[in-house]
Structures are given as structure tokens and as C-alpha cells.
Short mmCIF file of C-alpha atoms and ligand atoms in Angstrom, two decimals:
data_model
loop_
_atom_site.label_atom_id
_atom_site.label_comp_id
_atom_site.label_asym_id
_atom_site.label_seq_id
_atom_site.Cartn_x
_atom_site.Cartn_y
_atom_site.Cartn_z
CA MET A 1 0.00 0.00 0.00
CA PHE A 2 2.67 2.54 1.01
CA GLN A 3 5.32 1.90 -1.58
CA VAL A 4 8.89 2.28 -0.40
CA GLU A 5 12.05 2.34 -2.46
CA GLU A 6 14.61 0.47 -0.40
CA SER A 7 17.34 -2.11 -0.85
CA GLU A 8 16.45 -5.78 -1.09
CA GLU A 9 18.28 -6.33 2.19
CA CYS A 10 16.20 -3.68 3.91
CA SER A 11 12.92 -4.95 2.54
CA MET A 12 13.80 -8.45 3.80
CA LEU A 13 14.52 -6.93 7.20
CA ARG A 14 11.14 -5.14 7.07
CA GLU A 15 9.39 -8.44 6.30
CA THR A 16 11.24 -10.24 9.11
CA VAL A 17 10.39 -7.61 11.74
CA ARG A 18 6.77 -7.37 10.51
CA LYS A 19 6.34 -11.14 10.78
CA PHE A 20 7.91 -11.13 14.25
CA ALA A 21 5.63 -8.29 15.38
CA GLU A 22 2.55 -10.03 14.03
CA THR A 23 3.31 -13.52 15.30
CA GLU A 24 5.23 -12.90 18.55
CA ILE A 25 4.09 -9.48 19.81
CA ALA A 26 0.50 -9.08 18.59
CA PRO A 27 -0.88 -12.08 20.52
CA LEU A 28 0.60 -10.71 23.79
CA ALA A 29 0.17 -6.98 23.36
CA ALA A 30 -3.30 -6.55 24.86
CA GLN A 31 -2.51 -8.65 27.94
CA LEU A 32 0.84 -6.96 28.61
CA ASP A 33 -0.90 -3.60 28.22
CA GLN A 34 -3.69 -4.61 30.58
CA GLU A 35 -1.25 -5.95 33.21
CA GLU A 36 1.21 -3.09 32.67
CA ALA A 37 3.92 -5.73 32.39
CA PHE A 38 7.38 -5.38 30.87
CA SER A 39 8.19 -8.67 29.14
CA ILE A 40 11.71 -10.02 29.59
CA PRO A 41 11.17 -13.02 27.24
CA LEU A 42 9.92 -10.71 24.48
CA THR A 43 12.90 -8.40 25.01
CA HIS A 44 15.26 -11.37 24.74
CA LYS A 45 13.56 -12.45 21.52
CA MET A 46 13.92 -8.94 20.09
CA GLY A 47 17.60 -9.17 21.01
CA ASP A 48 17.91 -12.52 19.20
CA LEU A 49 16.37 -10.89 16.14
CA GLY A 50 19.11 -8.22 16.14
CA LEU A 51 17.01 -5.28 17.29
CA PHE A 52 19.56 -4.12 19.89
CA GLY A 53 22.76 -2.30 18.94
CA THR A 54 21.18 -1.82 15.52
CA ILE A 55 23.32 1.12 14.41
CA VAL A 56 26.40 0.08 16.40
CA ASP A 57 29.42 -1.06 14.38
CA PRO A 58 29.95 -4.86 14.45
CA ALA A 59 33.43 -4.14 15.85
CA TYR A 60 31.59 -3.33 19.13
CA GLY A 61 29.17 -6.23 18.81
CA GLY A 62 26.41 -4.27 17.03
CA GLN A 63 24.39 -5.02 13.91
CA GLY A 64 25.84 -2.20 11.79
CA PHE A 65 22.50 -1.29 10.13
CA ASP A 66 22.18 1.95 8.19
CA TYR A 67 19.80 4.52 9.67
CA HIS A 68 16.92 3.75 7.30
CA SER A 69 17.03 0.07 8.26
CA TYR A 70 16.99 0.94 11.94
CA ILE A 71 14.00 3.23 11.42
CA VAL A 72 12.20 0.48 9.50
CA CYS A 73 12.59 -1.84 12.51
CA ILE A 74 10.96 0.73 14.83
CA GLU A 75 8.20 1.42 12.33
CA GLU A 76 7.32 -2.25 11.92
CA LEU A 77 7.20 -2.83 15.68
CA ALA A 78 5.07 0.28 16.20
CA ARG A 79 2.53 -0.89 13.57
CA VAL A 80 1.62 -3.52 16.14
CA ASP A 81 2.68 -2.29 19.57
CA GLY A 82 4.03 1.02 20.84
CA SER A 83 5.42 -0.49 24.04
CA GLN A 84 7.87 -2.88 22.37
CA ALA A 85 8.79 -0.23 19.82
CA ALA A 86 9.49 2.18 22.70
CA THR A 87 11.83 -0.29 24.40
CA ILE A 88 13.83 -0.64 21.18
CA ALA A 89 13.78 3.05 20.19
CA ALA A 90 14.79 4.29 23.64
CA HIS A 91 17.54 1.72 24.00
CA ASN A 92 19.09 2.26 20.56
CA SER A 93 18.67 6.02 20.07
CA LEU A 94 18.95 7.26 23.63
CA GLY A 95 20.74 4.43 25.45
CA ALA A 96 23.38 2.95 23.14
CA GLY A 97 23.41 6.05 20.84
CA PRO A 98 25.31 8.53 23.07
CA LEU A 99 27.74 5.83 24.16
CA TYR A 100 28.44 4.94 20.54
CA TYR A 101 28.74 8.51 19.26
CA PHE A 102 30.48 10.15 22.22
CA GLY A 103 32.13 7.34 24.19
CA ASN A 104 35.89 6.81 24.13
CA GLU A 105 37.32 3.55 22.86
CA ALA A 106 37.50 1.97 26.31
CA GLN A 107 33.89 2.92 27.15
CA LYS A 108 32.61 1.57 23.84
CA ARG A 109 34.48 -1.71 24.21
CA HIS A 110 33.33 -2.05 27.80
CA TYR A 111 29.62 -1.38 27.32
CA LEU A 112 28.44 -1.80 23.73
CA PRO A 113 28.77 -5.58 23.19
CA ALA A 114 26.33 -6.39 26.01
CA LEU A 115 24.00 -3.56 24.92
CA SER A 116 23.67 -5.24 21.52
CA THR A 117 22.16 -8.46 22.83
CA GLY A 118 18.73 -7.70 24.32
CA ARG A 119 19.97 -8.90 27.71
CA ALA A 120 21.10 -5.47 28.97
CA LEU A 121 19.29 -2.13 28.68
CA TRP A 122 20.80 1.34 28.91
CA ALA A 123 18.71 4.44 29.62
CA PHE A 124 18.98 8.20 29.04
CA GLY A 125 18.61 10.36 32.13
CA LEU A 126 17.82 13.91 31.10
CA THR A 127 14.32 14.80 32.30
CA GLU A 128 13.67 16.00 35.84
CA ALA A 129 10.57 17.23 37.65
CA GLU A 130 11.43 20.81 36.65
CA ALA A 131 13.54 20.18 33.56
CA GLY A 132 11.65 18.65 30.63
CA SER A 133 11.27 21.05 27.72
CA ASP A 134 13.82 23.35 29.35
CA ALA A 135 16.58 20.77 29.33
CA GLN A 136 19.20 23.22 30.63
CA ALA A 137 17.30 23.57 33.90
CA SER A 138 18.64 20.28 35.36
CA LYS A 139 19.23 20.42 39.11
CA THR A 140 21.00 17.08 39.52
CA THR A 141 24.63 17.78 40.42
CA ALA A 142 27.93 15.95 40.07
CA VAL A 143 30.76 17.18 42.30
CA TYR A 144 34.35 16.01 41.83
CA ASP A 145 36.00 14.52 44.89
CA PRO A 146 39.75 14.93 44.32
CA ILE A 147 40.61 12.64 47.24
CA THR A 148 39.01 9.57 45.70
CA ALA A 149 39.04 10.84 42.08
CA GLU A 150 35.30 10.20 41.87
CA TRP A 151 32.22 12.19 40.86
CA VAL A 152 29.48 12.34 43.48
CA ILE A 153 25.98 12.59 42.00
CA ASN A 154 22.91 13.91 43.82
CA GLY A 155 19.44 14.62 42.46
CA SER A 156 16.60 12.88 40.66
CA LYS A 157 15.27 12.05 37.19
CA LEU A 158 11.77 11.32 35.97
CA TRP A 159 10.03 9.43 33.11
CA ILE A 160 13.17 7.59 32.08
CA THR A 161 12.40 4.73 29.67
CA ASN A 162 14.15 1.38 30.37
CA SER A 163 15.64 2.64 33.64
CA ALA A 164 13.89 0.55 36.26
CA CYS A 165 13.49 -3.04 35.15
CA GLU A 166 15.46 -6.24 35.69
CA LEU A 167 17.40 -5.72 32.45
CA THR A 168 18.57 -2.17 33.21
CA THR A 169 22.37 -2.06 33.42
CA GLY A 170 23.03 1.66 33.28
CA ILE A 171 21.91 5.21 32.64
CA THR A 172 23.57 8.19 30.95
CA VAL A 173 22.89 11.00 33.40
CA GLN A 174 23.03 14.73 32.70
CA ALA A 175 24.25 16.66 35.74
CA VAL A 176 25.40 20.16 36.63
CA THR A 177 29.18 20.16 37.18
CA GLY A 178 29.73 23.89 37.66
CA LYS A 179 28.98 27.35 36.28
CA ARG A 180 30.03 28.58 32.85
CA ALA A 181 31.59 31.98 32.23
CA ASP A 182 28.25 33.20 30.76
CA GLY A 183 26.45 32.33 34.00
CA ARG A 184 24.68 29.21 32.64
CA SER A 185 25.05 25.82 34.27
CA GLU A 186 27.94 23.70 33.07
CA LEU A 187 26.39 20.33 32.19
CA SER A 188 28.20 17.02 31.83
CA CYS A 189 27.11 13.44 31.13
CA PHE A 190 27.99 10.40 33.25
CA LEU A 191 27.67 6.69 32.59
CA VAL A 192 26.11 5.39 35.78
CA PRO A 193 25.93 1.59 36.17
CA VAL A 194 22.83 -0.02 37.66
CA PRO A 195 22.94 -1.06 40.42
CA SER A 196 25.09 1.62 42.10
CA ARG A 197 25.27 2.40 45.79
CA GLY A 198 22.95 5.34 46.57
CA LEU A 199 20.90 4.96 43.36
CA THR A 200 17.22 4.05 43.63
CA CYS A 201 15.35 3.14 40.43
CA ARG A 202 11.57 2.95 40.84
CA ALA A 203 9.17 1.86 38.10
CA MET A 204 6.43 4.43 37.42
CA LYS A 205 2.99 2.84 37.16
CA ASP A 206 -0.53 3.75 36.01
CA LYS A 207 0.47 5.16 32.67
CA MET A 208 -2.21 5.73 30.07
CA MET A 209 0.02 4.52 27.20
CA TRP A 210 3.07 2.36 26.43
CA ARG A 211 2.01 0.38 29.45
CA ALA A 212 4.22 -2.60 28.68
CA SER A 213 7.35 -0.46 28.40
CA ASN A 214 9.40 0.34 31.47
CA THR A 215 9.43 3.92 32.78
CA GLY A 216 11.46 4.85 35.84
CA GLU A 217 11.96 7.50 38.45
CA LEU A 218 15.54 7.76 39.71
CA PHE A 219 16.96 9.09 42.96
CA PHE A 220 20.69 9.76 43.36
CA SER A 221 22.01 10.07 46.87
CA ASP A 222 25.82 10.46 46.92
CA VAL A 223 26.21 8.07 44.00
CA ARG A 224 29.94 7.79 43.29
CA VAL A 225 31.32 7.07 39.83
CA PRO A 226 34.97 7.12 38.66
CA ASP A 227 36.42 9.48 36.04
CA PHE A 228 35.92 6.66 33.53
CA ALA A 229 32.20 7.41 33.77
CA LEU A 230 32.49 10.89 32.22
CA LEU A 231 31.04 10.77 28.68
CA GLY A 232 32.83 13.18 26.37
CA LYS A 233 34.50 16.11 28.11
CA ARG A 234 33.38 17.97 31.20
CA GLY A 235 30.91 20.62 30.00
CA ASP A 236 29.87 18.69 26.85
CA GLY A 237 26.69 17.45 28.50
CA PHE A 238 24.11 19.71 26.91
CA GLU A 239 25.49 19.27 23.42
CA ILE A 240 25.57 15.48 23.85
CA MET A 241 21.98 15.51 25.06
CA MET A 242 20.80 17.80 22.24
CA GLN A 243 22.49 15.74 19.54
CA THR A 244 21.05 12.60 21.07
CA LEU A 245 17.59 14.15 20.93
CA ASP A 246 18.10 15.06 17.27
CA ASN A 247 18.57 11.34 16.58
CA GLY A 248 15.78 10.35 18.96
CA ARG A 249 13.35 12.50 16.98
CA LEU A 250 13.80 10.17 14.01
CA SER A 251 12.87 7.11 16.03
CA ILE A 252 9.83 8.77 17.62
CA ALA A 253 8.78 9.82 14.12
CA ALA A 254 9.13 6.17 13.09
CA MET A 255 6.89 5.19 15.98
CA GLY A 256 4.33 7.69 14.69
CA LEU A 257 4.57 6.44 11.13
CA GLY A 258 4.26 2.81 12.25
CA LEU A 259 1.31 3.52 14.52
CA ALA A 260 -0.43 5.44 11.71
CA LYS A 261 0.06 2.55 9.31
CA GLY A 262 -1.18 0.08 11.91
CA ALA A 263 -4.30 2.16 12.56
CA PHE A 264 -4.87 2.53 8.82
CA SER A 265 -4.69 -1.20 8.06
CA LEU A 266 -6.93 -2.15 11.00
CA THR A 267 -9.45 0.47 9.88
CA LEU A 268 -9.38 -0.51 6.21
CA GLN A 269 -9.89 -4.16 7.06
CA TYR A 270 -12.78 -3.37 9.41
CA ALA A 271 -14.35 -0.96 6.93
CA LYS A 272 -14.40 -3.69 4.27
CA GLU A 273 -16.02 -6.23 6.61
CA ARG A 274 -18.51 -4.13 8.54
CA LYS A 275 -21.78 -3.45 6.76
CA THR A 276 -24.38 -0.72 7.30
CA PHE A 277 -27.28 0.30 5.12
CA GLY A 278 -26.71 -2.80 3.02
CA LYS A 279 -23.06 -2.31 2.07
CA PRO A 280 -19.53 -2.34 3.55
CA ILE A 281 -18.92 0.93 5.35
CA CYS A 282 -15.85 1.66 3.15
CA LYS A 283 -18.36 2.18 0.34
CA HIS A 284 -19.90 5.08 2.27
CA GLN A 285 -18.21 8.34 1.43
CA ALA A 286 -18.06 9.36 5.10
CA VAL A 287 -15.70 6.43 5.75
CA SER A 288 -13.86 6.24 2.43
CA PHE A 289 -12.87 9.91 2.76
CA LYS A 290 -11.41 9.20 6.18
CA LEU A 291 -9.30 6.38 4.74
CA ALA A 292 -8.26 8.53 1.79
CA GLU A 293 -7.13 11.29 4.14
CA MET A 294 -5.24 8.81 6.34
CA ALA A 295 -3.44 7.31 3.33
CA THR A 296 -2.48 10.75 2.03
CA ARG A 297 -1.06 11.93 5.34
CA ILE A 298 0.81 8.65 5.90
CA THR A 299 2.42 8.93 2.46
CA ALA A 300 3.57 12.49 3.22
CA ALA A 301 4.82 11.49 6.69
CA GLN A 302 6.77 8.60 5.22
CA GLU A 303 8.49 10.75 2.61
CA LEU A 304 9.46 13.33 5.23
CA LEU A 305 10.86 10.78 7.67
CA TYR A 306 12.77 8.77 5.09
CA LYS A 307 14.29 11.95 3.67
CA ALA A 308 15.47 12.98 7.15
CA CYS A 309 17.03 9.50 7.54
CA ARG A 310 18.79 9.80 4.18
CA LEU A 311 20.31 13.12 5.24
CA LYS A 312 21.46 11.65 8.54
CA GLN A 313 22.98 8.63 6.80
CA GLN A 314 24.84 10.89 4.34
CA GLY A 315 26.23 12.97 7.17
CA SER A 316 24.27 16.06 6.01
CA ASP A 317 22.31 18.44 8.24
CA PHE A 318 19.17 16.53 9.15
CA GLN A 319 18.13 18.25 12.39
CA LYS A 320 15.42 20.51 10.93
CA LEU A 321 13.81 17.63 9.03
CA ALA A 322 14.11 15.40 12.11
CA ALA A 323 12.10 17.92 14.14
CA MET A 324 9.59 18.27 11.28
CA ALA A 325 9.29 14.49 10.96
CA LYS A 326 8.81 14.04 14.71
CA LEU A 327 6.12 16.72 14.73
CA TYR A 328 4.30 15.60 11.62
CA CYS A 329 4.47 11.82 12.12
CA SER A 330 3.16 12.23 15.70
CA GLU A 331 0.24 14.29 14.48
CA VAL A 332 -0.52 11.88 11.64
CA ALA A 333 -0.43 9.01 14.13
CA GLU A 334 -2.93 10.73 16.38
CA PHE A 335 -5.15 11.63 13.43
CA CYS A 336 -5.17 8.06 12.10
CA ALA A 337 -5.79 6.53 15.52
CA ARG A 338 -8.69 8.92 16.16
CA GLU A 339 -10.27 8.53 12.73
CA GLY A 340 -9.75 4.78 12.97
CA GLN A 341 -11.44 4.66 16.34
CA GLN A 342 -14.30 6.77 14.98
CA THR A 343 -14.74 4.28 12.14
CA PHE A 344 -14.86 1.36 14.58
CA GLY A 345 -17.63 3.16 16.47
CA GLY A 346 -18.46 1.57 19.81
CA TYR A 347 -16.04 -1.32 19.17
CA GLY A 348 -13.20 1.19 19.00
CA LEU A 349 -13.82 2.02 22.65
CA MET A 350 -13.33 -1.59 23.74
CA LYS A 351 -9.95 -2.98 24.82
CA GLU A 352 -10.68 -6.11 22.81
CA TYR A 353 -9.93 -4.05 19.68
CA PRO A 354 -6.28 -2.98 19.17
CA ILE A 355 -7.35 0.40 17.77
CA GLU A 356 -8.25 1.39 21.35
CA ARG A 357 -4.62 0.80 22.46
CA LEU A 358 -3.22 2.60 19.43
CA TYR A 359 -5.44 5.58 20.26
CA ARG A 360 -3.96 5.75 23.78
CA ASP A 361 -0.38 5.13 22.62
CA ALA A 362 -0.58 7.94 20.05
CA ALA A 363 -0.92 10.57 22.80
CA LEU A 364 2.65 10.00 24.00
CA LEU A 365 4.13 10.85 20.63
CA ARG A 366 3.18 14.53 20.76
CA ILE A 367 4.54 14.85 24.31
CA GLY A 368 7.55 12.52 24.73
CA GLU A 369 11.12 13.34 23.63
CA GLY A 370 10.26 16.97 22.99
CA THR A 371 6.64 18.09 22.76
CA SER A 372 5.07 19.21 19.49
CA GLU A 373 5.47 22.77 20.80
CA ILE A 374 9.23 22.21 21.27
CA GLN A 375 9.49 20.81 17.73
CA ARG A 376 7.78 23.94 16.40
CA MET A 377 10.21 26.05 18.43
CA VAL A 378 13.20 24.14 17.01
CA ILE A 379 11.84 24.38 13.44
CA SER A 380 11.11 28.08 13.80
CA ARG A 381 14.75 28.67 14.81
CA TYR A 382 15.97 26.77 11.74
CA ILE A 383 13.77 28.79 9.38
CA GLY A 384 15.16 32.03 10.76
CA CYS A 385 12.39 33.30 13.02
N1 COS B 1 22.99 20.11 18.97
C1 COS B 1 24.14 20.52 19.54
N2 COS B 1 24.22 21.61 20.32
C2 COS B 1 23.12 22.30 20.55
C3 COS B 1 21.89 21.94 19.99
C4 COS B 1 21.85 20.79 19.16
N3 COS B 1 20.72 20.35 18.57
N4 COS B 1 20.96 22.82 20.38
C5 COS B 1 21.59 23.71 21.15
N5 COS B 1 22.90 23.38 21.25
C6 COS B 1 23.95 24.10 21.99
C7 COS B 1 24.01 25.52 21.52
O1 COS B 1 24.92 25.67 20.44
C8 COS B 1 24.48 26.24 22.74
O2 COS B 1 25.86 26.10 22.86
P1 COS B 1 26.75 27.39 23.35
O3 COS B 1 26.17 27.80 24.64
O4 COS B 1 28.13 26.82 23.42
O5 COS B 1 26.54 28.40 22.27
C9 COS B 1 23.85 25.44 23.89
O6 COS B 1 23.60 24.15 23.35
C10 COS B 1 22.59 26.08 24.36
O7 COS B 1 21.76 26.28 23.24
P2 COS B 1 20.40 27.11 23.30
O8 COS B 1 20.65 28.44 23.92
O9 COS B 1 19.74 27.04 21.97
O10 COS B 1 19.56 26.27 24.33
P3 COS B 1 18.11 26.40 24.78
O11 COS B 1 18.04 26.11 26.23
O12 COS B 1 17.47 27.66 24.30
O13 COS B 1 17.51 25.16 24.02
C11 COS B 1 15.80 23.84 23.02
C12 COS B 1 16.27 25.18 23.50
C13 COS B 1 14.33 23.92 22.88
C14 COS B 1 16.41 23.54 21.64
C15 COS B 1 16.24 22.71 23.97
O14 COS B 1 16.02 23.08 25.31
C16 COS B 1 15.45 21.45 23.69
O15 COS B 1 15.66 20.77 22.70
N6 COS B 1 14.51 21.12 24.61
C17 COS B 1 13.70 19.93 24.48
C18 COS B 1 14.30 18.87 25.30
C19 COS B 1 13.49 17.63 25.20
O16 COS B 1 13.29 17.11 24.11
N7 COS B 1 13.06 17.13 26.37
C20 COS B 1 12.39 15.90 26.46
C21 COS B 1 13.36 14.89 26.91
S1 COS B 1 12.64 13.33 26.85
S2 COS B 1 14.17 12.22 26.47
#
């Protein structure tokens, strides 16, 4: 339906991940969502399929996929289930990503092989109670102790994906390490292993969406890490976090595109089967126009996202298109989930029908990893406002 020009290798990968999502994830998705349960066996299986360390060079144990192929994996998972897609997107883009792009040789050799297996998760600790959109407002501190040559971390983080489950092995934490000459906070990033003395990781429950993905709240009380834990140089923290978010926007966009496609195919199938006034509802203009609008927006979203991926792969500036893709794909996802639910009528309000879960999952996409408002702010800067 949504034609894609991609290599034979990539389209085989797409088929493999789609089949896995449909046969292994789909039968469990509703129950995991209902029970708000993170599945270790499913995570292991995704690891066996090669969905961890996707963009990491094989020299560090990764799969060495190009960016488009990685994005295709997220998209195909998200067609079926946002929670499993979130585990993979957060781990690869936000967890392994900064380590791979900014880690020194010793850090990469130490951490990346295990992070490419599906047996060990790594999280990204940026957000705090009062530092979400305003990412420079972090209050968590790291103070150097020259006697022991360690950094001592104090503070807390919130809404951190993959940070509080049995498979969590570490978190990249943004912390204030001093004051810059211009009066702003000096921010640095630290690789904090889990468990660490003084670190409490608590799973956050009662989410509306992505209920089978793990979300944590973290408390740091005199957590000590060695100099080895510093990612990049002291003071590089904000730039590392911002560049990581630029990449993360592509994977959230892929979650939006996948969810939109999932909602579209469920709706089309239902609209062909369900009859009213003597004919399938897809033959009523009220419904066929909805499907036509969904297909049009999905096609546009796909072109935008894949173009942003091409630019990233080529090493060209992709940041503006990444923000546009994140914004647009999230909005298309929400549109398709809502119009799909509307087409299902009363059934669309029942948990028995996956469109109900897709409708809830779509809400996260316009809020998480930079709200739609933040994307518009980023885009407006790029266009010279
Ligand atoms: N890549 C690299 N460096 C960047 C950058 C980027 N994308 N964006 C900003 N920077 C650098 C700037 O160059 C600047 O460096 P200097 O001080 O050396 O000049 C520094 O970072 C501060 O930049 P700026 O003044 O633009 O920062 P702001 O606080 O105004 O940032 C935005 C504004 C909105 C861009 C930023 O706060 C942001 O992206 N917020 C959203 C965060 C988010 O997505 N939160 C959700 C997290 S869920 S994982």
C-alpha cells in the first residue's frame, strides 16, 4: 500500500520484523498492556532478532545497520505495539546512541557488546521534575571529589524509559558540574551503572500509554562514579543531550509512522467487513474519505521521515527535518488513531480491539522526547524566526 524504495536487504529486514511483530508481539500486546507488564522473554527475543545495537558497528558487537534500516525496525514494531517499539527506540537512540557517538574507545568496548544483545538495557537520564522542555534547567549535580578521584551525583530524574526493570544495566545521566563563564550551568554526562550504591530506580505505574514499556523515576544520593564514567569532556553534557535528541526525533517519528500505518490497516480491514445500510462501510463516502485522508497523510509522513534519515545517513544536516518528521508523524499518528477509532464506532472504545490501544499510545508521541510545541520552536529557529 505505502510503496517504499529500499534495498532488497532492507525490505527483507522489514518483512522479518513485521512477521515477528505479528506472530510474537501481537498475541501478547493486549494482555501486557492490561497488566502493565514489561516482558523479559519478548525483550530477549527482540535481542535474538538483532534489534539491539542496531546502528552500532559490528566491531563493538552491534548489527551495523544503516539509519533507514533501523528506522524500518521501529516502524514495523510500532505498527503492532508502541510499548515494544518504545523499548527498542529508547535503547538504541537514547541508550546505546550517546555511548556509541560520544564514548571513548575503552567505554565503547566495555559497554556496547552487552548492549547489543537484548539482555542489557541502557537508559537516558535527562528529564527532571522541573527540567523537561527546558533541558538546561537540570538540578542534579555531580561534584568532583579529588581525594578519591570520583564524581558524586545527587538529584533525581523522571520518566526515564528502560531505567527501572530487571534488564537495566546503566543510565547516561546529565548533571550540573559547575557554572560557565556566561552564567549558565555547566552540564556534563555520566555513565552510571545499575545497580550503584545510593541509586534508587523505581518503576512508574498507572500510565495511560506504552504500558508494557518500562518507565522509571531515579533518585541519586551520593552516587559515586569514577572518572571513567564521564562521557565526552566535562561541559559537553548539553550538546551530547541535544544531539542525542536530534537522533531520537527520528525514532519517535518512526513510531508515529508505524502507529499510523497500523491504525490505517486495521481500519481498512474493518471498513471492508462491517456493513451498514446494506453495504460495507468503506463504500460510504463518510468512511472512504477518512481512509483517503489517512493514506495521504501517511504517504507524506513517510516521505518526510525517510528523507530525514537519508540526510542523517549521508552525514548532512538533518536536524530541521528530524524535528519536522517528529512533529508531523506524531500528528498523523494521532489523526489516524482517532479517525480509525471513529470508524470502529463503539467497538473502538473496547480494549478487545487494538485500535483502542493505538489511540492511547498515540498521545505520547506529541509529548515525549520533545513536545510538538518544542518541535515547532526548534523548526522556527531553523527557518530564521
Ligand atoms: N545540537 C548541539 N548543540 C546544541 C543543539 C543541538 N541540537 N541545540 C543547542 N545546542 C547548543 C548551543 O549551540 C548552545 O551552545 P553554546 O552555549 O556553546 O553556544 C547550547 O547548546 C545552548 O543552546 P540554546 O541556547 O539554543 O539552548 P536552549 O536552552 O534555548 O535550548 C531547546 C532550547 C528547545 C532547543 C532545547 O532546550 C530542547 O531541545 N529542549 C527539548 C528537550 C526535550 O526534548 N526534552 C524531552 C526529553 S525526553 S528524552
